[in-house]
JSON list of C-alpha atoms in Angstrom, two decimals:
[
{"chain": "X", "resi": 63, "resn": "MET", "atom": "CA", "xyz": [17.53, 102.73, -56.46]},
{"chain": "X", "resi": 64, "resn": "LYS", "atom": "CA", "xyz": [19.11, 105.62, -58.31]},
{"chain": "X", "resi": 65, "resn": "LEU", "atom": "CA", "xyz": [21.69, 107.67, -56.63]},
{"chain": "X", "resi": 66, "resn": "LYS", "atom": "CA", "xyz": [21.00, 111.33, -56.71]},
{"chain": "X", "resi": 67, "resn": "THR", "atom": "CA", "xyz": [23.61, 113.80, -57.83]},
{"chain": "X", "resi": 68, "resn": "ALA", "atom": "CA", "xyz": [25.14, 115.58, -55.15]},
{"chain": "X", "resi": 69, "resn": "ALA", "atom": "CA", "xyz": [26.90, 118.96, -54.52]},
{"chain": "X", "resi": 70, "resn": "PRO", "atom": "CA", "xyz": [30.66, 118.83, -54.94]},
{"chain": "X", "resi": 71, "resn": "THR", "atom": "CA", "xyz": [32.71, 117.55, -51.87]},
{"chain": "X", "resi": 72, "resn": "ARG", "atom": "CA", "xyz": [35.94, 118.42, -53.25]},
{"chain": "X", "resi": 73, "resn": "CYS", "atom": "CA", "xyz": [35.70, 122.15, -52.41]},
{"chain": "X", "resi": 74, "resn": "LYS", "atom": "CA", "xyz": [36.32, 123.95, -48.98]},
{"chain": "X", "resi": 75, "resn": "HIS", "atom": "CA", "xyz": [32.69, 124.08, -48.05]},
{"chain": "X", "resi": 76, "resn": "LYS", "atom": "CA", "xyz": [31.88, 120.56, -47.08]},
{"chain": "X", "resi": 77, "resn": "PRO", "atom": "CA", "xyz": [28.14, 119.87, -47.50]},
{"chain": "X", "resi": 78, "resn": "ILE", "atom": "CA", "xyz": [26.25, 117.97, -44.80]},
{"chain": "X", "resi": 79, "resn": "ILE", "atom": "CA", "xyz": [22.69, 118.44, -45.62]},
{"chain": "X", "resi": 80, "resn": "THR", "atom": "CA", "xyz": [21.75, 119.13, -49.36]},
{"chain": "X", "resi": 81, "resn": "VAL", "atom": "CA", "xyz": [18.69, 120.19, -51.41]},
{"chain": "X", "resi": 82, "resn": "ASP", "atom": "CA", "xyz": [18.65, 119.18, -55.04]},
{"chain": "X", "resi": 83, "resn": "TYR", "atom": "CA", "xyz": [17.66, 122.56, -56.41]},
{"chain": "X", "resi": 84, "resn": "LYS", "atom": "CA", "xyz": [17.88, 121.82, -60.21]},
{"chain": "X", "resi": 85, "resn": "ASP", "atom": "CA", "xyz": [14.17, 122.00, -60.78]},
{"chain": "X", "resi": 86, "resn": "LYS", "atom": "CA", "xyz": [13.88, 125.45, -59.53]},
{"chain": "X", "resi": 87, "resn": "VAL", "atom": "CA", "xyz": [14.03, 128.83, -61.65]},
{"chain": "X", "resi": 88, "resn": "GLY", "atom": "CA", "xyz": [17.55, 130.09, -62.12]},
{"chain": "X", "resi": 89, "resn": "ASP", "atom": "CA", "xyz": [21.14, 128.81, -62.32]},
{"chain": "X", "resi": 90, "resn": "ALA", "atom": "CA", "xyz": [21.16, 127.29, -58.75]},
{"chain": "X", "resi": 91, "resn": "LYS", "atom": "CA", "xyz": [21.79, 123.61, -58.48]},
{"chain": "X", "resi": 92, "resn": "PHE", "atom": "CA", "xyz": [22.06, 122.75, -54.88]},
{"chain": "X", "resi": 93, "resn": "LEU", "atom": "CA", "xyz": [21.42, 124.39, -51.53]},
{"chain": "X", "resi": 94, "resn": "THR", "atom": "CA", "xyz": [23.66, 122.80, -48.52]},
{"chain": "X", "resi": 95, "resn": "LEU", "atom": "CA", "xyz": [24.34, 123.44, -45.03]},
{"chain": "X", "resi": 96, "resn": "GLY", "atom": "CA", "xyz": [27.76, 122.16, -44.05]},
{"chain": "X", "resi": 97, "resn": "ARG", "atom": "CA", "xyz": [31.34, 123.13, -42.87]},
{"chain": "X", "resi": 98, "resn": "ALA", "atom": "CA", "xyz": [32.42, 126.60, -43.68]},
{"chain": "X", "resi": 99, "resn": "SER", "atom": "CA", "xyz": [34.98, 127.29, -46.03]},
{"chain": "X", "resi": 100, "resn": "TRP", "atom": "CA", "xyz": [36.71, 129.89, -43.92]},
{"chain": "X", "resi": 101, "resn": "ASN", "atom": "CA", "xyz": [36.31, 127.90, -40.53]},
{"chain": "X", "resi": 102, "resn": "GLN", "atom": "CA", "xyz": [36.25, 124.30, -40.55]},
{"chain": "X", "resi": 103, "resn": "LYS", "atom": "CA", "xyz": [34.85, 124.55, -37.09]},
{"chain": "X", "resi": 104, "resn": "GLY", "atom": "CA", "xyz": [31.97, 126.69, -38.05]},
{"chain": "X", "resi": 105, "resn": "TYR", "atom": "CA", "xyz": [29.19, 126.04, -40.44]},
{"chain": "X", "resi": 106, "resn": "SER", "atom": "CA", "xyz": [27.40, 127.78, -43.38]},
{"chain": "X", "resi": 107, "resn": "ALA", "atom": "CA", "xyz": [24.83, 127.69, -46.28]},
{"chain": "X", "resi": 108, "resn": "LYS", "atom": "CA", "xyz": [25.79, 127.67, -49.89]},
{"chain": "X", "resi": 109, "resn": "ILE", "atom": "CA", "xyz": [24.04, 128.09, -53.01]},
{"chain": "X", "resi": 110, "resn": "TRP", "atom": "CA", "xyz": [25.80, 125.98, -55.58]},
{"chain": "X", "resi": 111, "resn": "ARG", "atom": "CA", "xyz": [25.74, 127.38, -59.31]},
{"chain": "X", "resi": 112, "resn": "THR", "atom": "CA", "xyz": [27.13, 126.18, -62.64]},
{"chain": "X", "resi": 113, "resn": "VAL", "atom": "CA", "xyz": [28.11, 128.15, -65.78]},
{"chain": "X", "resi": 114, "resn": "ASN", "atom": "CA", "xyz": [28.61, 126.20, -68.98]},
{"chain": "X", "resi": 115, "resn": "GLY", "atom": "CA", "xyz": [28.48, 123.04, -66.95]},
{"chain": "X", "resi": 116, "resn": "HIS", "atom": "CA", "xyz": [31.18, 123.75, -64.73]},
{"chain": "X", "resi": 117, "resn": "TRP", "atom": "CA", "xyz": [30.95, 124.78, -60.97]},
{"chain": "X", "resi": 118, "resn": "SER", "atom": "CA", "xyz": [30.98, 128.51, -60.81]},
{"chain": "X", "resi": 119, "resn": "ARG", "atom": "CA", "xyz": [32.82, 131.12, -58.59]},
{"chain": "X", "resi": 120, "resn": "GLN", "atom": "CA", "xyz": [29.55, 132.73, -58.38]},
{"chain": "X", "resi": 121, "resn": "SER", "atom": "CA", "xyz": [28.30, 130.06, -55.89]},
{"chain": "X", "resi": 122, "resn": "GLU", "atom": "CA", "xyz": [27.60, 131.88, -52.67]},
{"chain": "X", "resi": 123, "resn": "GLU", "atom": "CA", "xyz": [28.49, 130.77, -49.09]},
{"chain": "X", "resi": 124, "resn": "LEU", "atom": "CA", "xyz": [26.87, 132.62, -46.16]},
{"chain": "X", "resi": 125, "resn": "PRO", "atom": "CA", "xyz": [27.42, 132.30, -42.45]},
{"chain": "X", "resi": 126, "resn": "LEU", "atom": "CA", "xyz": [24.17, 130.89, -40.92]},
{"chain": "X", "resi": 127, "resn": "TRP", "atom": "CA", "xyz": [23.45, 134.14, -38.91]},
{"chain": "X", "resi": 128, "resn": "ARG", "atom": "CA", "xyz": [23.66, 136.15, -42.28]},
{"chain": "X", "resi": 129, "resn": "LEU", "atom": "CA", "xyz": [21.25, 133.79, -43.85]},
{"chain": "X", "resi": 130, "resn": "LEU", "atom": "CA", "xyz": [18.85, 134.19, -40.71]},
{"chain": "X", "resi": 131, "resn": "ASP", "atom": "CA", "xyz": [19.34, 138.10, -40.88]},
{"chain": "X", "resi": 132, "resn": "LEU", "atom": "CA", "xyz": [18.45, 138.07, -44.65]},
{"chain": "X", "resi": 133, "resn": "THR", "atom": "CA", "xyz": [15.19, 136.03, -43.75]},
{"chain": "X", "resi": 134, "resn": "ILE", "atom": "CA", "xyz": [14.36, 138.39, -41.12]},
{"chain": "X", "resi": 135, "resn": "LEU", "atom": "CA", "xyz": [14.97, 141.36, -43.40]},
{"chain": "X", "resi": 136, "resn": "LEU", "atom": "CA", "xyz": [12.62, 139.66, -46.18]},
{"chain": "X", "resi": 137, "resn": "ALA", "atom": "CA", "xyz": [10.18, 138.81, -43.77]},
{"chain": "X", "resi": 138, "resn": "ALA", "atom": "CA", "xyz": [9.66, 142.47, -42.45]},
{"chain": "X", "resi": 139, "resn": "THR", "atom": "CA", "xyz": [9.87, 143.96, -46.01]},
{"chain": "X", "resi": 140, "resn": "ILE", "atom": "CA", "xyz": [6.90, 141.42, -47.14]},
{"chain": "X", "resi": 141, "resn": "LYS", "atom": "CA", "xyz": [4.94, 142.52, -43.91]},
{"chain": "X", "resi": 142, "resn": "GLY", "atom": "CA", "xyz": [5.74, 146.25, -44.42]},
{"chain": "X", "resi": 143, "resn": "LYS", "atom": "CA", "xyz": [7.39, 146.50, -40.96]},
{"chain": "X", "resi": 144, "resn": "GLU", "atom": "CA", "xyz": [10.77, 147.54, -39.97]},
{"chain": "X", "resi": 145, "resn": "SER", "atom": "CA", "xyz": [13.03, 144.64, -38.44]},
{"chain": "X", "resi": 146, "resn": "GLY", "atom": "CA", "xyz": [15.79, 145.07, -35.51]},
{"chain": "X", "resi": 147, "resn": "LEU", "atom": "CA", "xyz": [18.37, 145.18, -38.34]},
{"chain": "X", "resi": 148, "resn": "LYS", "atom": "CA", "xyz": [17.84, 148.94, -38.70]},
{"chain": "X", "resi": 149, "resn": "GLU", "atom": "CA", "xyz": [17.39, 148.67, -42.37]},
{"chain": "X", "resi": 150, "resn": "PHE", "atom": "CA", "xyz": [16.97, 151.72, -44.80]},
{"chain": "X", "resi": 151, "resn": "VAL", "atom": "CA", "xyz": [16.08, 152.77, -48.32]},
{"chain": "X", "resi": 152, "resn": "GLN", "atom": "CA", "xyz": [19.39, 152.99, -50.06]},
{"chain": "X", "resi": 153, "resn": "ASN", "atom": "CA", "xyz": [17.95, 153.54, -53.76]},
{"chain": "X", "resi": 154, "resn": "SER", "atom": "CA", "xyz": [14.91, 155.42, -53.60]},
{"chain": "X", "resi": 155, "resn": "ASN", "atom": "CA", "xyz": [14.57, 155.24, -57.45]},
{"chain": "X", "resi": 156, "resn": "ASP", "atom": "CA", "xyz": [13.92, 151.40, -57.21]},
{"chain": "X", "resi": 157, "resn": "ILE", "atom": "CA", "xyz": [11.83, 151.03, -53.99]},
{"chain": "X", "resi": 158, "resn": "GLU", "atom": "CA", "xyz": [8.64, 151.53, -56.01]},
{"chain": "X", "resi": 159, "resn": "ALA", "atom": "CA", "xyz": [9.47, 148.95, -58.49]},
{"chain": "X", "resi": 160, "resn": "PHE", "atom": "CA", "xyz": [10.79, 146.37, -55.57]},
{"chain": "X", "resi": 161, "resn": "LYS", "atom": "CA", "xyz": [7.60, 146.92, -53.84]},
{"chain": "X", "resi": 162, "resn": "SER", "atom": "CA", "xyz": [5.56, 146.03, -56.69]},
{"chain": "X", "resi": 163, "resn": "PHE", "atom": "CA", "xyz": [7.64, 142.70, -57.19]},
{"chain": "X", "resi": 164, "resn": "ILE", "atom": "CA", "xyz": [6.79, 141.94, -53.38]},
{"chain": "X", "resi": 165, "resn": "ARG", "atom": "CA", "xyz": [3.04, 142.61, -53.88]},
{"chain": "X", "resi": 166, "resn": "GLU", "atom": "CA", "xyz": [3.23, 140.57, -57.29]},
{"chain": "X", "resi": 167, "resn": "ASN", "atom": "CA", "xyz": [5.01, 137.43, -55.60]},
{"chain": "X", "resi": 168, "resn": "SER", "atom": "CA", "xyz": [3.46, 137.89, -52.16]},
{"chain": "X", "resi": 169, "resn": "GLU", "atom": "CA", "xyz": [1.54, 134.57, -52.25]},
{"chain": "X", "resi": 170, "resn": "GLY", "atom": "CA", "xyz": [4.72, 132.50, -53.01]},
{"chain": "X", "resi": 171, "resn": "LEU", "atom": "CA", "xyz": [6.93, 134.39, -50.61]},
{"chain": "X", "resi": 172, "resn": "LYS", "atom": "CA", "xyz": [4.36, 134.23, -47.61]},
{"chain": "X", "resi": 173, "resn": "GLU", "atom": "CA", "xyz": [4.04, 130.42, -48.41]},
{"chain": "X", "resi": 174, "resn": "LYS", "atom": "CA", "xyz": [7.68, 130.08, -47.54]},
{"chain": "X", "resi": 175, "resn": "LEU", "atom": "CA", "xyz": [7.58, 132.29, -44.58]},
{"chain": "X", "resi": 176, "resn": "GLU", "atom": "CA", "xyz": [4.22, 130.18, -43.32]},
{"chain": "X", "resi": 177, "resn": "GLU", "atom": "CA", "xyz": [6.47, 126.94, -43.67]},
{"chain": "X", "resi": 178, "resn": "ILE", "atom": "CA", "xyz": [9.38, 128.57, -41.65]},
{"chain": "X", "resi": 179, "resn": "LYS", "atom": "CA", "xyz": [6.60, 129.48, -39.04]},
{"chain": "X", "resi": 180, "resn": "GLU", "atom": "CA", "xyz": [5.16, 126.13, -38.77]},
{"chain": "X", "resi": 181, "resn": "ILE", "atom": "CA", "xyz": [8.75, 124.49, -38.56]},
{"chain": "X", "resi": 182, "resn": "LEU", "atom": "CA", "xyz": [9.59, 126.84, -35.54]},
{"chain": "X", "resi": 183, "resn": "ASN", "atom": "CA", "xyz": [6.31, 126.36, -34.06]},
{"chain": "X", "resi": 184, "resn": "SER", "atom": "CA", "xyz": [6.07, 122.67, -34.11]},
{"chain": "X", "resi": 185, "resn": "ASN", "atom": "CA", "xyz": [6.41, 120.73, -30.83]},
{"chain": "X", "resi": 186, "resn": "ASP", "atom": "CA", "xyz": [8.09, 117.69, -32.27]}
]
């Protein structure tokens, strides 16, 4: 059996669950859930990136509640509704282009939201 390459473990964020994300579009290599870098008793999600073959400081770590808030914000935006987050349009010059992007990519985005819905509604 071939071992899979894994996210780094020498960093302060300690991966527990990892997704090999290299085949997806963009520079992200892994998605992980693990011990937070700022609080070893807390947990976070991390997007691991590389630049010129080295792990990038542009890798991003999010507390789990922020990840969920972003998911709520995106779901509300896709559905054309407001969430309980009290969002507002900050840049009215780009809102139409953003709405166009959402419309053009709605099928793929909705598929991911449907997967979330199925997981949350499963009785297992």
